[in-house]
Short mmCIF file of N, CA, C and O and ligand atoms in Angstrom, two decimals:
data_model
loop_
_atom_site.label_atom_id
_atom_site.label_comp_id
_atom_site.label_asym_id
_atom_site.label_seq_id
_atom_site.Cartn_x
_atom_site.Cartn_y
_atom_site.Cartn_z
N MET A 15 94.44 119.59 94.99
CA MET A 15 94.82 118.18 94.84
C MET A 15 94.23 117.61 93.55
O MET A 15 93.09 117.87 93.23
N ASP A 16 95.03 116.88 92.81
CA ASP A 16 94.55 116.27 91.56
C ASP A 16 93.56 115.16 91.87
O ASP A 16 93.83 114.29 92.67
N LEU A 17 92.43 115.20 91.20
CA LEU A 17 91.49 114.09 91.29
C LEU A 17 91.42 113.45 89.91
O LEU A 17 91.09 114.09 88.93
N GLU A 18 91.76 112.18 89.86
CA GLU A 18 91.68 111.48 88.59
C GLU A 18 90.87 110.22 88.79
O GLU A 18 90.77 109.69 89.90
N TYR A 19 90.29 109.75 87.71
CA TYR A 19 89.48 108.54 87.78
C TYR A 19 90.38 107.34 87.54
O TYR A 19 91.22 107.35 86.65
N GLY A 20 90.22 106.29 88.35
CA GLY A 20 91.03 105.09 88.17
C GLY A 20 90.69 104.05 89.22
O GLY A 20 89.67 104.15 89.89
N THR A 21 91.57 103.06 89.34
CA THR A 21 91.35 101.95 90.26
C THR A 21 92.03 102.26 91.59
O THR A 21 93.24 102.51 91.63
N CYS A 22 91.26 102.22 92.66
CA CYS A 22 91.80 102.45 93.99
C CYS A 22 92.82 101.36 94.32
O CYS A 22 92.54 100.17 94.14
N GLU A 23 93.99 101.75 94.81
CA GLU A 23 95.03 100.77 95.10
C GLU A 23 94.81 100.06 96.43
O GLU A 23 95.53 99.14 96.78
N ILE A 24 93.84 100.51 97.21
CA ILE A 24 93.54 99.85 98.49
C ILE A 24 92.41 98.83 98.30
O ILE A 24 92.54 97.67 98.68
N CYS A 25 91.29 99.25 97.72
CA CYS A 25 90.12 98.37 97.62
C CYS A 25 89.84 97.88 96.20
O CYS A 25 89.02 96.99 96.00
N GLY A 26 90.50 98.46 95.21
CA GLY A 26 90.32 97.98 93.83
C GLY A 26 89.09 98.54 93.13
O GLY A 26 88.78 98.15 92.01
N ARG A 27 88.37 99.45 93.78
CA ARG A 27 87.16 100.02 93.20
C ARG A 27 87.52 101.10 92.17
O ARG A 27 88.52 101.80 92.33
N GLU A 28 86.69 101.23 91.13
CA GLU A 28 86.84 102.33 90.19
C GLU A 28 86.21 103.57 90.81
O GLU A 28 85.03 103.55 91.17
N ALA A 29 86.99 104.62 90.94
CA ALA A 29 86.48 105.81 91.61
C ALA A 29 87.39 106.99 91.31
O ALA A 29 88.44 106.83 90.69
N LYS A 30 86.95 108.16 91.74
CA LYS A 30 87.85 109.32 91.72
C LYS A 30 88.89 109.13 92.81
O LYS A 30 88.54 108.78 93.95
N LEU A 31 90.13 109.34 92.46
CA LEU A 31 91.22 108.99 93.37
C LEU A 31 91.95 110.22 93.89
O LEU A 31 92.16 111.18 93.16
N GLN A 32 92.34 110.12 95.16
CA GLN A 32 93.28 111.08 95.74
C GLN A 32 94.64 110.43 95.78
O GLN A 32 94.76 109.20 95.69
N GLN A 33 95.68 111.24 95.97
CA GLN A 33 97.03 110.71 96.02
C GLN A 33 97.68 111.03 97.35
O GLN A 33 97.49 112.12 97.88
N LYS A 34 98.41 110.05 97.88
CA LYS A 34 99.22 110.31 99.07
C LYS A 34 100.65 109.92 98.76
O LYS A 34 100.91 108.86 98.18
N TYR A 35 101.57 110.80 99.17
CA TYR A 35 102.99 110.58 98.91
C TYR A 35 103.66 110.08 100.18
O TYR A 35 103.50 110.69 101.24
N TYR A 36 104.38 108.97 100.05
CA TYR A 36 105.21 108.48 101.15
C TYR A 36 106.66 108.72 100.75
O TYR A 36 107.14 108.14 99.77
N VAL A 37 107.31 109.61 101.47
CA VAL A 37 108.68 109.98 101.13
C VAL A 37 109.64 109.24 102.05
O VAL A 37 109.45 109.18 103.27
N PHE A 38 110.66 108.64 101.46
CA PHE A 38 111.68 107.91 102.22
C PHE A 38 113.00 108.66 102.10
O PHE A 38 113.35 109.11 101.00
N ASP A 39 113.68 108.76 103.22
CA ASP A 39 114.91 109.56 103.28
C ASP A 39 116.08 108.79 102.68
O ASP A 39 117.05 108.46 103.36
N ILE A 40 115.95 108.46 101.39
CA ILE A 40 117.03 107.75 100.71
C ILE A 40 117.05 108.18 99.25
O ILE A 40 115.99 108.33 98.63
N LYS A 41 118.25 108.44 98.75
CA LYS A 41 118.36 108.87 97.36
C LYS A 41 118.01 107.70 96.45
O LYS A 41 118.39 106.57 96.70
N CYS A 42 117.31 108.02 95.39
CA CYS A 42 116.83 106.97 94.50
C CYS A 42 116.88 107.49 93.07
O CYS A 42 116.57 108.64 92.80
N LYS A 43 117.29 106.60 92.16
CA LYS A 43 117.42 107.01 90.76
C LYS A 43 116.09 107.07 90.03
O LYS A 43 116.03 107.57 88.92
N CYS A 44 115.04 106.50 90.61
CA CYS A 44 113.77 106.53 89.90
C CYS A 44 113.07 107.87 90.09
O CYS A 44 112.11 108.15 89.41
N HIS A 45 113.57 108.66 91.02
CA HIS A 45 113.03 110.00 91.21
C HIS A 45 114.22 110.94 91.36
O HIS A 45 115.31 110.53 91.69
N SER A 46 113.97 112.22 91.17
CA SER A 46 115.08 113.15 91.17
C SER A 46 115.58 113.45 92.57
O SER A 46 116.68 113.94 92.75
N TRP A 47 114.77 113.17 93.58
CA TRP A 47 115.16 113.51 94.95
C TRP A 47 115.00 112.26 95.80
O TRP A 47 115.36 111.16 95.35
N ASP A 48 114.50 112.39 97.01
CA ASP A 48 114.33 111.21 97.85
C ASP A 48 113.31 110.24 97.24
O ASP A 48 112.43 110.64 96.50
N HIS A 49 113.47 108.97 97.62
CA HIS A 49 112.55 107.96 97.13
C HIS A 49 111.14 108.26 97.60
O HIS A 49 110.91 108.66 98.74
N VAL A 50 110.19 108.07 96.72
CA VAL A 50 108.80 108.35 97.06
C VAL A 50 107.91 107.24 96.50
O VAL A 50 108.19 106.70 95.43
N GLU A 51 106.89 106.89 97.24
CA GLU A 51 105.84 106.00 96.76
C GLU A 51 104.55 106.80 96.75
O GLU A 51 104.26 107.53 97.70
N ILE A 52 103.78 106.66 95.68
CA ILE A 52 102.51 107.37 95.57
C ILE A 52 101.39 106.34 95.61
O ILE A 52 101.39 105.39 94.83
N ILE A 53 100.49 106.51 96.57
CA ILE A 53 99.34 105.63 96.69
C ILE A 53 98.11 106.40 96.23
O ILE A 53 97.86 107.52 96.67
N LYS A 54 97.35 105.78 95.30
CA LYS A 54 96.12 106.38 94.81
C LYS A 54 94.96 105.65 95.46
O LYS A 54 94.88 104.43 95.40
N TYR A 55 94.08 106.41 96.09
CA TYR A 55 93.02 105.77 96.88
C TYR A 55 91.72 106.55 96.74
O TYR A 55 91.72 107.74 96.45
N CYS A 56 90.62 105.84 96.98
CA CYS A 56 89.30 106.44 96.84
C CYS A 56 88.85 107.05 98.17
O CYS A 56 89.51 106.87 99.20
N SER A 57 87.70 107.71 98.12
CA SER A 57 87.22 108.42 99.32
C SER A 57 86.81 107.46 100.43
O SER A 57 86.67 107.87 101.58
N ASP A 58 86.58 106.16 100.12
CA ASP A 58 86.19 105.18 101.14
C ASP A 58 87.38 104.61 101.89
O ASP A 58 87.21 103.94 102.90
N CYS A 59 88.59 104.83 101.39
CA CYS A 59 89.76 104.15 101.93
C CYS A 59 90.69 105.10 102.67
O CYS A 59 90.75 106.28 102.36
N ILE A 60 91.40 104.51 103.62
CA ILE A 60 92.48 105.23 104.30
C ILE A 60 93.78 104.74 103.67
O ILE A 60 94.01 103.53 103.60
N PRO A 61 94.61 105.66 103.17
CA PRO A 61 95.84 105.21 102.50
C PRO A 61 96.83 104.56 103.46
O PRO A 61 96.97 105.01 104.61
N ILE A 62 97.47 103.51 103.01
CA ILE A 62 98.54 102.87 103.76
C ILE A 62 99.74 102.72 102.84
O ILE A 62 99.57 102.64 101.62
N PRO A 63 100.96 102.69 103.39
CA PRO A 63 102.12 102.51 102.53
C PRO A 63 102.07 101.15 101.84
O PRO A 63 101.48 100.21 102.38
N PRO A 64 102.65 101.03 100.67
CA PRO A 64 102.67 99.74 99.99
C PRO A 64 103.50 98.73 100.79
O PRO A 64 104.42 99.13 101.49
N PRO A 65 103.20 97.43 100.70
CA PRO A 65 103.97 96.44 101.46
C PRO A 65 105.43 96.37 101.02
O PRO A 65 106.31 96.13 101.85
N TYR A 66 105.66 96.57 99.73
CA TYR A 66 107.02 96.54 99.21
C TYR A 66 107.29 97.81 98.43
O TYR A 66 106.38 98.39 97.87
N THR A 67 108.55 98.18 98.39
CA THR A 67 108.92 99.36 97.62
C THR A 67 110.18 99.07 96.84
O THR A 67 111.02 98.27 97.27
N LYS A 68 110.30 99.67 95.66
CA LYS A 68 111.45 99.41 94.79
C LYS A 68 112.32 100.66 94.71
O LYS A 68 111.85 101.71 94.29
N ILE A 69 113.56 100.50 95.12
CA ILE A 69 114.53 101.60 95.10
C ILE A 69 115.52 101.32 93.97
O ILE A 69 115.90 100.16 93.76
N VAL A 70 115.95 102.35 93.29
CA VAL A 70 116.96 102.21 92.25
C VAL A 70 118.23 102.92 92.72
O VAL A 70 118.23 104.13 92.92
N LEU A 71 119.27 102.14 92.93
CA LEU A 71 120.54 102.67 93.42
C LEU A 71 121.59 102.58 92.33
O LEU A 71 121.61 101.62 91.56
N PHE A 72 122.46 103.57 92.32
CA PHE A 72 123.56 103.58 91.35
C PHE A 72 124.78 102.90 91.99
O PHE A 72 125.27 103.34 93.04
N ASP A 73 125.24 101.84 91.36
CA ASP A 73 126.40 101.10 91.86
C ASP A 73 127.65 101.68 91.19
O ASP A 73 127.84 101.56 89.98
N LYS A 74 128.49 102.34 92.00
CA LYS A 74 129.68 102.99 91.43
C LYS A 74 130.67 101.97 90.87
O LYS A 74 131.44 102.28 89.97
N LYS A 75 130.66 100.75 91.42
CA LYS A 75 131.64 99.75 91.00
C LYS A 75 131.48 99.38 89.52
O LYS A 75 132.44 99.37 88.78
N ASP A 76 130.28 99.06 89.13
CA ASP A 76 130.11 98.69 87.71
C ASP A 76 129.28 99.72 86.94
O ASP A 76 128.92 99.50 85.78
N GLU A 77 129.00 100.85 87.57
CA GLU A 77 128.33 101.97 86.92
C GLU A 77 127.00 101.59 86.29
O GLU A 77 126.69 101.95 85.16
N HIS A 78 126.24 100.81 87.00
CA HIS A 78 124.90 100.46 86.56
C HIS A 78 123.90 100.75 87.68
O HIS A 78 124.25 100.66 88.85
N ASN A 79 122.69 101.05 87.27
CA ASN A 79 121.62 101.18 88.25
C ASN A 79 121.17 99.79 88.70
O ASN A 79 121.06 98.89 87.88
N LYS A 80 120.92 99.65 89.97
CA LYS A 80 120.44 98.37 90.51
C LYS A 80 119.12 98.61 91.22
O LYS A 80 118.99 99.51 92.03
N GLU A 81 118.17 97.76 90.88
CA GLU A 81 116.86 97.85 91.53
C GLU A 81 116.82 96.93 92.74
O GLU A 81 117.24 95.79 92.66
N ILE A 82 116.35 97.47 93.84
CA ILE A 82 116.23 96.69 95.07
C ILE A 82 114.77 96.76 95.51
O ILE A 82 114.21 97.85 95.67
N VAL A 83 114.17 95.59 95.68
CA VAL A 83 112.81 95.54 96.21
C VAL A 83 112.92 95.19 97.69
O VAL A 83 113.58 94.22 98.05
N ILE A 84 112.33 96.02 98.52
CA ILE A 84 112.47 95.84 99.97
C ILE A 84 111.12 96.04 100.64
O ILE A 84 110.29 96.84 100.17
N ASP A 85 110.91 95.29 101.70
CA ASP A 85 109.72 95.45 102.54
C ASP A 85 109.70 96.88 103.08
O ASP A 85 110.69 97.36 103.64
N THR A 86 108.61 97.58 102.87
CA THR A 86 108.54 99.00 103.25
C THR A 86 108.81 99.21 104.74
O THR A 86 109.50 100.15 105.13
N GLU A 87 108.27 98.31 105.58
CA GLU A 87 108.49 98.46 107.03
C GLU A 87 109.95 98.29 107.38
O GLU A 87 110.47 98.99 108.26
N ILE A 88 110.62 97.35 106.71
CA ILE A 88 112.05 97.13 106.99
C ILE A 88 112.86 98.35 106.54
O ILE A 88 113.76 98.80 107.24
N LEU A 89 112.52 98.91 105.39
CA LEU A 89 113.21 100.11 104.92
C LEU A 89 113.06 101.25 105.94
O LEU A 89 114.04 101.93 106.28
N GLU A 90 111.85 101.41 106.47
CA GLU A 90 111.63 102.47 107.46
C GLU A 90 112.46 102.23 108.72
O GLU A 90 113.02 103.17 109.30
N LEU A 91 112.55 100.94 109.14
CA LEU A 91 113.38 100.60 110.32
C LEU A 91 114.84 100.94 110.07
O LEU A 91 115.52 101.49 110.92
N ILE A 92 115.33 100.59 108.87
CA ILE A 92 116.74 100.87 108.54
C ILE A 92 116.99 102.38 108.56
O ILE A 92 117.98 102.85 109.12
N LEU A 93 116.08 103.14 107.97
CA LEU A 93 116.28 104.59 107.89
C LEU A 93 116.19 105.23 109.27
O LEU A 93 116.95 106.14 109.60
N ASP A 94 115.28 104.71 110.11
CA ASP A 94 115.15 105.24 111.47
C ASP A 94 116.40 104.96 112.30
O ASP A 94 116.73 105.73 113.21
N ALA A 95 117.08 103.86 112.00
CA ALA A 95 118.22 103.42 112.81
C ALA A 95 119.51 104.16 112.44
O ALA A 95 120.50 104.05 113.15
N ARG A 96 119.49 104.90 111.34
CA ARG A 96 120.71 105.57 110.90
C ARG A 96 121.11 106.70 111.84
O ARG A 96 120.24 107.33 112.43
ZN1 ZN B 29 89.27 102.34 97.89
ZN1 ZN B 30 112.47 105.89 94.07
#
C-alpha cells in the first residue's frame, strides 16, 4: 500500500496517509472504469465515504460531458435499487 505524507481527509492532521477506494457501480468519464472515490486518511482515523461525489456522464444528445454532484448515500441507494 502506498504511504504518502499529506493532510488526512477525515481529521485534517498532517500525517502519513493510507488510501481507501470506494467503487460505485456506475460508468464515469473521470475514470476509465466504474466511478471511484479515494479517501486519504491517517492511522488515527477510520475512513468514511465522502458526503458528496462528482460523476462525469457523457450526454449523447449534445455530445458533452456533464458533471453531476450527488449525495453519496443517495447514489448508493439509487444503485442498490437498480
Ligand atoms: Zn486523520
Ligand atoms: Zn468518476
